[in-house]
């Protein structure tokens, strides 16, 4: 049986930061944006992405065994930013080397590549 290793590391990734969320809640119950719709309240809406990228240091968690190596960014909701197949020597999830959100989500930023967990709970 092969061991699994996990460790934290600081990695510099070119990043386009998002703007400040709207100060006041947005009560658009029937907002349609990029073919999705629904109520966005109580989630903050962000409608600005900075034009200049910066080299930002992220704390990431690596998980690795003999077969795969995965990089997770906890500050982005546990986003799987990189997943690499060590046997075939290739990424098996699209690996975007830049974090550049686009305003395509119902509440604003969405990042291309990787795997993000996108779920909500209701009470």
GROMACS .gro file of N, CA and C in nm:
model
  369
    1UNK      N    1   0.084  -0.118   0.000
    1UNK     CA    2   0.000   0.000   0.000
    1UNK      C    3   0.089   0.124   0.000
    2UNK      N    4   0.054   0.221  -0.083
    2UNK     CA    5   0.131   0.344  -0.096
    2UNK      C    6   0.081   0.450   0.000
    3UNK      N    7   0.172   0.528   0.051
    3UNK     CA    8   0.137   0.634   0.145
    3UNK      C    9   0.090   0.759   0.070
    4UNK      N   10   0.003   0.832   0.135
    4UNK     CA   11  -0.042   0.960   0.083
    4UNK      C   12   0.024   1.069   0.167
    5UNK      N   13   0.080   1.168   0.099
    5UNK     CA   14   0.142   1.281   0.167
    5UNK      C   15   0.053   1.403   0.150
    6UNK      N   16   0.051   1.487   0.252
    6UNK     CA   17  -0.022   1.614   0.244
    6UNK      C   18   0.061   1.718   0.317
    7UNK      N   19   0.070   1.837   0.256
    7UNK     CA   20   0.147   1.944   0.319
    7UNK      C   21   0.096   2.079   0.269
    8UNK      N   22   0.126   2.183   0.351
    8UNK     CA   23   0.093   2.321   0.315
    8UNK      C   24   0.217   2.386   0.258
    9UNK      N   25   0.193   2.478   0.166
    9UNK     CA   26   0.303   2.550   0.103
    9UNK      C   27   0.250   2.686   0.058
   10UNK      N   28   0.338   2.784   0.045
   10UNK     CA   29   0.300   2.913  -0.012
   10UNK      C   30   0.346   2.915  -0.158
   11UNK      N   31   0.252   2.946  -0.248
   11UNK     CA   32   0.280   2.946  -0.392
   11UNK      C   33   0.239   3.082  -0.447
   12UNK      N   34   0.323   3.140  -0.531
   12UNK     CA   35   0.291   3.268  -0.595
   12UNK      C   36   0.222   3.237  -0.728
   13UNK      N   37   0.101   3.291  -0.743
   13UNK     CA   38   0.022   3.271  -0.865
   13UNK      C   39  -0.020   3.409  -0.917
   14UNK      N   40   0.004   3.439  -1.045
   14UNK     CA   41  -0.047   3.564  -1.101
   14UNK      C   42  -0.199   3.569  -1.083
   15UNK      N   43  -0.248   3.679  -1.026
   15UNK     CA   44  -0.388   3.686  -0.986
   15UNK      C   45  -0.448   3.821  -1.023
   16UNK      N   46  -0.567   3.817  -1.079
   16UNK     CA   47  -0.649   3.937  -1.101
   16UNK      C   48  -0.749   3.939  -0.987
   17UNK      N   49  -0.737   4.037  -0.900
   17UNK     CA   50  -0.825   4.040  -0.784
   17UNK      C   51  -0.962   4.096  -0.820
   18UNK      N   52  -1.060   4.057  -0.740
   18UNK     CA   53  -1.197   4.102  -0.763
   18UNK      C   54  -1.222   4.232  -0.688
   19UNK      N   55  -1.320   4.306  -0.735
   19UNK     CA   56  -1.356   4.432  -0.672
   19UNK      C   57  -1.431   4.410  -0.542
   20UNK      N   58  -1.469   4.518  -0.482
   20UNK     CA   59  -1.542   4.516  -0.355
   20UNK      C   60  -1.688   4.480  -0.383
   21UNK      N   61  -1.746   4.392  -0.301
   21UNK     CA   62  -1.888   4.360  -0.320
   21UNK      C   63  -1.977   4.484  -0.305
   22UNK      N   64  -2.090   4.481  -0.370
   22UNK     CA   65  -2.186   4.591  -0.358
   22UNK      C   66  -2.218   4.615  -0.211
   23UNK      N   67  -2.226   4.742  -0.173
   23UNK     CA   68  -2.249   4.778  -0.034
   23UNK      C   69  -2.389   4.737   0.012
   24UNK      N   70  -2.485   4.752  -0.076
   24UNK     CA   71  -2.623   4.723  -0.040
   24UNK      C   72  -2.668   4.593  -0.106
   25UNK      N   73  -2.756   4.518  -0.041
   25UNK     CA   74  -2.800   4.391  -0.098
   25UNK      C   75  -2.873   4.410  -0.230
   26UNK      N   76  -2.859   4.312  -0.316
   26UNK     CA   77  -2.927   4.313  -0.446
   26UNK      C   78  -3.046   4.218  -0.434
   27UNK      N   79  -3.166   4.271  -0.454
   27UNK     CA   80  -3.287   4.192  -0.439
   27UNK      C   81  -3.348   4.159  -0.575
   28UNK      N   82  -3.269   4.106  -0.664
   28UNK     CA   83  -3.319   4.071  -0.796
   28UNK      C   84  -3.359   3.923  -0.796
   29UNK      N   85  -3.484   3.895  -0.767
   29UNK     CA   86  -3.529   3.756  -0.758
   29UNK      C   87  -3.530   3.685  -0.893
   30UNK      N   88  -3.545   3.760  -1.000
   30UNK     CA   89  -3.552   3.698  -1.132
   30UNK      C   90  -3.435   3.740  -1.220
   31UNK      N   91  -3.322   3.766  -1.159
   31UNK     CA   92  -3.203   3.806  -1.235
   31UNK      C   93  -3.162   3.693  -1.327
   32UNK      N   94  -3.145   3.724  -1.455
   32UNK     CA   95  -3.096   3.626  -1.552
   32UNK      C   96  -2.959   3.674  -1.597
   33UNK      N   97  -2.861   3.587  -1.581
   33UNK     CA   98  -2.724   3.624  -1.614
   33UNK      C   99  -2.652   3.501  -1.665
   34UNK      N  100  -2.600   3.506  -1.786
   34UNK     CA  101  -2.530   3.394  -1.847
   34UNK      C  102  -2.613   3.266  -1.843
   35UNK      N  103  -2.740   3.276  -1.872
   35UNK     CA  104  -2.834   3.165  -1.882
   35UNK      C  105  -2.868   3.102  -1.747
   36UNK      N  106  -2.832   3.166  -1.637
   36UNK     CA  107  -2.876   3.117  -1.507
   36UNK      C  108  -2.959   3.226  -1.441
   37UNK      N  109  -3.048   3.184  -1.355
   37UNK     CA  110  -3.134   3.284  -1.291
   37UNK      C  111  -3.164   3.241  -1.148
   38UNK      N  112  -3.212   3.336  -1.071
   38UNK     CA  113  -3.250   3.308  -0.934
   38UNK      C  114  -3.222   3.426  -0.844
   39UNK      N  115  -3.261   3.411  -0.720
   39UNK     CA  116  -3.239   3.516  -0.622
   39UNK      C  117  -3.093   3.513  -0.577
   40UNK      N  118  -3.033   3.629  -0.565
   40UNK     CA  119  -2.894   3.635  -0.521
   40UNK      C  120  -2.882   3.674  -0.374
   41UNK      N  121  -2.983   3.742  -0.320
   41UNK     CA  122  -2.979   3.780  -0.180
   41UNK      C  123  -2.981   3.655  -0.094
   42UNK      N  124  -2.900   3.640   0.007
   42UNK     CA  125  -2.819   3.737   0.078
   42UNK      C  126  -2.673   3.739   0.034
   43UNK      N  127  -2.642   3.679  -0.078
   43UNK     CA  128  -2.503   3.675  -0.124
   43UNK      C  129  -2.462   3.810  -0.181
   44UNK      N  130  -2.338   3.855  -0.151
   44UNK     CA  131  -2.293   3.983  -0.207
   44UNK      C  132  -2.267   3.971  -0.356
   45UNK      N  133  -2.295   4.077  -0.428
   45UNK     CA  134  -2.274   4.080  -0.572
   45UNK      C  135  -2.148   4.160  -0.601
   46UNK      N  136  -2.060   4.103  -0.683
   46UNK     CA  137  -1.935   4.170  -0.722
   46UNK      C  138  -1.942   4.194  -0.872
   47UNK      N  139  -1.921   4.318  -0.913
   47UNK     CA  140  -1.933   4.352  -1.054
   47UNK      C  141  -1.807   4.416  -1.111
   48UNK      N  142  -1.690   4.388  -1.051
   48UNK     CA  143  -1.564   4.446  -1.100
   48UNK      C  144  -1.450   4.348  -1.079
   49UNK      N  145  -1.369   4.330  -1.183
   49UNK     CA  146  -1.245   4.255  -1.177
   49UNK      C  147  -1.133   4.354  -1.208
   50UNK      N  148  -1.028   4.355  -1.129
   50UNK     CA  149  -0.917   4.447  -1.155
   50UNK      C  150  -0.851   4.414  -1.288
   51UNK      N  151  -0.808   4.519  -1.359
   51UNK     CA  152  -0.747   4.503  -1.491
   51UNK      C  153  -0.601   4.460  -1.484
   52UNK      N  154  -0.534   4.489  -1.374
   52UNK     CA  155  -0.392   4.458  -1.360
   52UNK      C  156  -0.373   4.333  -1.276
   53UNK      N  157  -0.290   4.241  -1.323
   53UNK     CA  158  -0.262   4.122  -1.242
   53UNK      C  159  -0.147   4.152  -1.147
   54UNK      N  160  -0.149   4.082  -1.035
   54UNK     CA  161  -0.041   4.093  -0.937
   54UNK      C  162   0.010   3.951  -0.909
   55UNK      N  163   0.133   3.942  -0.862
   55UNK     CA  164   0.184   3.814  -0.816
   55UNK      C  165   0.141   3.799  -0.671
   56UNK      N  166   0.045   3.711  -0.648
   56UNK     CA  167  -0.013   3.695  -0.515
   56UNK      C  168   0.032   3.563  -0.455
   57UNK      N  169   0.069   3.568  -0.328
   57UNK     CA  170   0.109   3.447  -0.257
   57UNK      C  171  -0.015   3.383  -0.194
   58UNK      N  172  -0.039   3.258  -0.230
   58UNK     CA  173  -0.152   3.181  -0.180
   58UNK      C  174  -0.101   3.068  -0.092
   59UNK      N  175  -0.169   3.042   0.016
   59UNK     CA  176  -0.140   2.922   0.094
   59UNK      C  177  -0.218   2.809   0.029
   60UNK      N  178  -0.147   2.707  -0.013
   60UNK     CA  179  -0.211   2.593  -0.080
   60UNK      C  180  -0.181   2.466  -0.003
   61UNK      N  181  -0.261   2.365  -0.028
   61UNK     CA  182  -0.241   2.233   0.030
   61UNK      C  183  -0.217   2.137  -0.085
   62UNK      N  184  -0.109   2.063  -0.077
   62UNK     CA  185  -0.081   1.959  -0.176
   62UNK      C  186  -0.117   1.824  -0.115
   63UNK      N  187  -0.175   1.739  -0.196
   63UNK     CA  188  -0.204   1.600  -0.161
   63UNK      C  189  -0.142   1.516  -0.271
   64UNK      N  190  -0.063   1.416  -0.234
   64UNK     CA  191   0.012   1.342  -0.335
   64UNK      C  192   0.030   1.196  -0.293
   65UNK      N  193   0.024   1.108  -0.392
   65UNK     CA  194   0.065   0.969  -0.375
   65UNK      C  195   0.147   0.930  -0.497
   66UNK      N  196   0.166   0.801  -0.520
   66UNK     CA  197   0.248   0.757  -0.633
   66UNK      C  198   0.184   0.786  -0.768
   67UNK      N  199   0.054   0.816  -0.769
   67UNK     CA  200  -0.019   0.828  -0.895
   67UNK      C  201  -0.062   0.969  -0.931
   68UNK      N  202  -0.099   1.048  -0.831
   68UNK     CA  203  -0.150   1.183  -0.858
   68UNK      C  204  -0.091   1.285  -0.761
   69UNK      N  205  -0.097   1.412  -0.803
   69UNK     CA  206  -0.061   1.524  -0.718
   69UNK      C  207  -0.168   1.631  -0.737
   70UNK      N  208  -0.227   1.676  -0.627
   70UNK     CA  209  -0.337   1.770  -0.633
   70UNK      C  210  -0.302   1.894  -0.550
   71UNK      N  211  -0.334   2.012  -0.604
   71UNK     CA  212  -0.314   2.138  -0.531
   71UNK      C  213  -0.450   2.201  -0.503
   72UNK      N  214  -0.476   2.229  -0.375
   72UNK     CA  215  -0.603   2.286  -0.330
   72UNK      C  216  -0.575   2.424  -0.273
   73UNK      N  217  -0.662   2.521  -0.304
   73UNK     CA  218  -0.650   2.656  -0.248
   73UNK      C  219  -0.765   2.678  -0.149
   74UNK      N  220  -0.739   2.660  -0.020
   74UNK     CA  221  -0.846   2.676   0.080
   74UNK      C  222  -0.913   2.814   0.078
   75UNK      N  223  -0.836   2.921   0.055
   75UNK     CA  224  -0.892   3.057   0.056
   75UNK      C  225  -0.994   3.079  -0.055
   76UNK      N  226  -0.995   2.993  -0.154
   76UNK     CA  227  -1.094   3.003  -0.263
   76UNK      C  228  -1.199   2.893  -0.248
   77UNK      N  229  -1.233   2.862  -0.125
   77UNK     CA  230  -1.340   2.766  -0.098
   77UNK      C  231  -1.299   2.621  -0.117
   78UNK      N  232  -1.173   2.590  -0.105
   78UNK     CA  233  -1.128   2.452  -0.126
   78UNK      C  234  -1.114   2.417  -0.273
   79UNK      N  235  -1.093   2.516  -0.353
   79UNK     CA  236  -1.081   2.498  -0.498
   79UNK      C  237  -0.964   2.406  -0.533
   80UNK      N  238  -0.990   2.307  -0.617
   80UNK     CA  239  -0.883   2.223  -0.671
   80UNK      C  240  -0.827   2.297  -0.792
   81UNK      N  241  -0.710   2.356  -0.776
   81UNK     CA  242  -0.650   2.437  -0.882
   81UNK      C  243  -0.570   2.353  -0.980
   82UNK      N  244  -0.512   2.243  -0.931
   82UNK     CA  245  -0.428   2.160  -1.017
   82UNK      C  246  -0.444   2.014  -0.978
   83UNK      N  247  -0.457   1.928  -1.077
   83UNK     CA  248  -0.464   1.783  -1.055
   83UNK      C  249  -0.380   1.717  -1.164
   84UNK      N  250  -0.273   1.651  -1.122
   84UNK     CA  251  -0.173   1.599  -1.216
   84UNK      C  252  -0.162   1.447  -1.205
   85UNK      N  253  -0.167   1.380  -1.318
   85UNK     CA  254  -0.151   1.235  -1.329
   85UNK      C  255  -0.002   1.207  -1.345
   86UNK      N  256   0.060   1.149  -1.245
   86UNK     CA  257   0.204   1.126  -1.247
   86UNK      C  258   0.242   1.008  -1.338
   87UNK      N  259   0.150   0.918  -1.364
   87UNK     CA  260   0.179   0.804  -1.451
   87UNK      C  261   0.181   0.848  -1.598
   88UNK      N  262   0.078   0.919  -1.641
   88UNK     CA  263   0.070   0.967  -1.780
   88UNK      C  264   0.142   1.099  -1.801
   89UNK      N  265   0.188   1.160  -1.692
   89UNK     CA  266   0.261   1.287  -1.695
   89UNK      C  267   0.182   1.398  -1.765
   90UNK      N  268   0.059   1.418  -1.715
   90UNK     CA  269  -0.027   1.523  -1.770
   90UNK      C  270  -0.132   1.563  -1.667
   91UNK      N  271  -0.183   1.683  -1.683
   91UNK     CA  272  -0.291   1.731  -1.597
   91UNK      C  273  -0.421   1.664  -1.642
   92UNK      N  274  -0.500   1.616  -1.547
   92UNK     CA  275  -0.628   1.556  -1.584
   92UNK      C  276  -0.746   1.648  -1.553
   93UNK      N  277  -0.717   1.765  -1.502
   93UNK     CA  278  -0.813   1.874  -1.488
   93UNK      C  279  -0.744   1.995  -1.547
   94UNK      N  280  -0.817   2.077  -1.624
   94UNK     CA  281  -0.755   2.194  -1.685
   94UNK      C  282  -0.686   2.278  -1.580
   95UNK      N  283  -0.557   2.304  -1.599
   95UNK     CA  284  -0.475   2.380  -1.504
   95UNK      C  285  -0.448   2.518  -1.560
   96UNK      N  286  -0.516   2.616  -1.506
   96UNK     CA  287  -0.495   2.754  -1.545
   96UNK      C  288  -0.387   2.811  -1.454
   97UNK      N  289  -0.276   2.857  -1.508
   97UNK     CA  290  -0.163   2.906  -1.430
   97UNK      C  291  -0.187   3.048  -1.377
   98UNK      N  292  -0.300   3.106  -1.411
   98UNK     CA  293  -0.336   3.240  -1.367
   98UNK      C  294  -0.474   3.232  -1.303
   99UNK      N  295  -0.494   3.306  -1.195
   99UNK     CA  296  -0.628   3.315  -1.137
   99UNK      C  297  -0.689   3.444  -1.189
  100UNK      N  298  -0.779   3.429  -1.285
  100UNK     CA  299  -0.844   3.544  -1.347
  100UNK      C  300  -0.994   3.520  -1.352
  101UNK      N  301  -1.065   3.570  -1.252
  101UNK     CA  302  -1.209   3.552  -1.252
  101UNK      C  303  -1.275   3.627  -1.368
  102UNK      N  304  -1.389   3.578  -1.408
  102UNK     CA  305  -1.472   3.646  -1.508
  102UNK      C  306  -1.609   3.669  -1.446
  103UNK      N  307  -1.676   3.772  -1.489
  103UNK     CA  308  -1.807   3.804  -1.433
  103UNK      C  309  -1.916   3.725  -1.506
  104UNK      N  310  -1.916   3.595  -1.487
  104UNK     CA  311  -2.014   3.510  -1.553
  104UNK      C  312  -2.105   3.440  -1.454
  105UNK      N  313  -2.079   3.452  -1.326
  105UNK     CA  314  -2.164   3.390  -1.225
  105UNK      C  315  -2.279   3.480  -1.187
  106UNK      N  316  -2.379   3.423  -1.125
  106UNK     CA  317  -2.498   3.499  -1.085
  106UNK      C  318  -2.462   3.611  -0.987
  107UNK      N  319  -2.364   3.587  -0.901
  107UNK     CA  320  -2.323   3.691  -0.806
  107UNK      C  321  -2.190   3.754  -0.844
  108UNK      N  322  -2.135   3.717  -0.960
  108UNK     CA  323  -2.012   3.780  -1.006
  108UNK      C  324  -1.905   3.681  -1.046
  109UNK      N  325  -1.788   3.685  -0.980
  109UNK     CA  326  -1.669   3.615  -1.027
  109UNK      C  327  -1.680   3.463  -1.031
  110UNK      N  328  -1.623   3.408  -1.136
  110UNK     CA  329  -1.606   3.264  -1.154
  110UNK      C  330  -1.470   3.246  -1.218
  111UNK      N  331  -1.393   3.146  -1.170
  111UNK     CA  332  -1.256   3.127  -1.217
  111UNK      C  333  -1.251   3.009  -1.313
  112UNK      N  334  -1.188   3.030  -1.428
  112UNK     CA  335  -1.172   2.924  -1.527
  112UNK      C  336  -1.067   2.824  -1.481
  113UNK      N  337  -1.091   2.698  -1.513
  113UNK     CA  338  -0.997   2.591  -1.479
  113UNK      C  339  -1.024   2.537  -1.340
  114UNK      N  340  -0.956   2.428  -1.308
  114UNK     CA  341  -0.970   2.368  -1.177
  114UNK      C  342  -1.110   2.316  -1.151
  115UNK      N  343  -1.138   2.289  -1.025
  115UNK     CA  344  -1.270   2.243  -0.983
  115UNK      C  345  -1.310   2.327  -0.863
  116UNK      N  346  -1.425   2.389  -0.872
  116UNK     CA  347  -1.475   2.465  -0.758
  116UNK      C  348  -1.599   2.396  -0.707
  117UNK      N  349  -1.621   2.410  -0.579
  117UNK     CA  350  -1.739   2.354  -0.517
  117UNK      C  351  -1.843   2.464  -0.512
  118UNK      N  352  -1.955   2.443  -0.578
  118UNK     CA  353  -2.055   2.546  -0.595
  118UNK      C  354  -2.189   2.492  -0.547
  119UNK      N  355  -2.211   2.507  -0.418
  119UNK     CA  356  -2.338   2.460  -0.363
  119UNK      C  357  -2.385   2.558  -0.258
  120UNK      N  358  -2.512   2.559  -0.236
  120UNK     CA  359  -2.568   2.645  -0.132
  120UNK      C  360  -2.657   2.559  -0.044
  121UNK      N  361  -2.680   2.607   0.074
  121UNK     CA  362  -2.770   2.539   0.164
  121UNK      C  363  -2.888   2.630   0.192
  122UNK      N  364  -3.000   2.572   0.218
  122UNK     CA  365  -3.117   2.651   0.254
  122UNK      C  366  -3.161   2.607   0.392
  123UNK      N  367  -3.221   2.699   0.460
  123UNK     CA  368  -3.269   2.664   0.595
  123UNK      C  369  -3.418   2.667   0.601
   0.00000   0.00000   0.00000
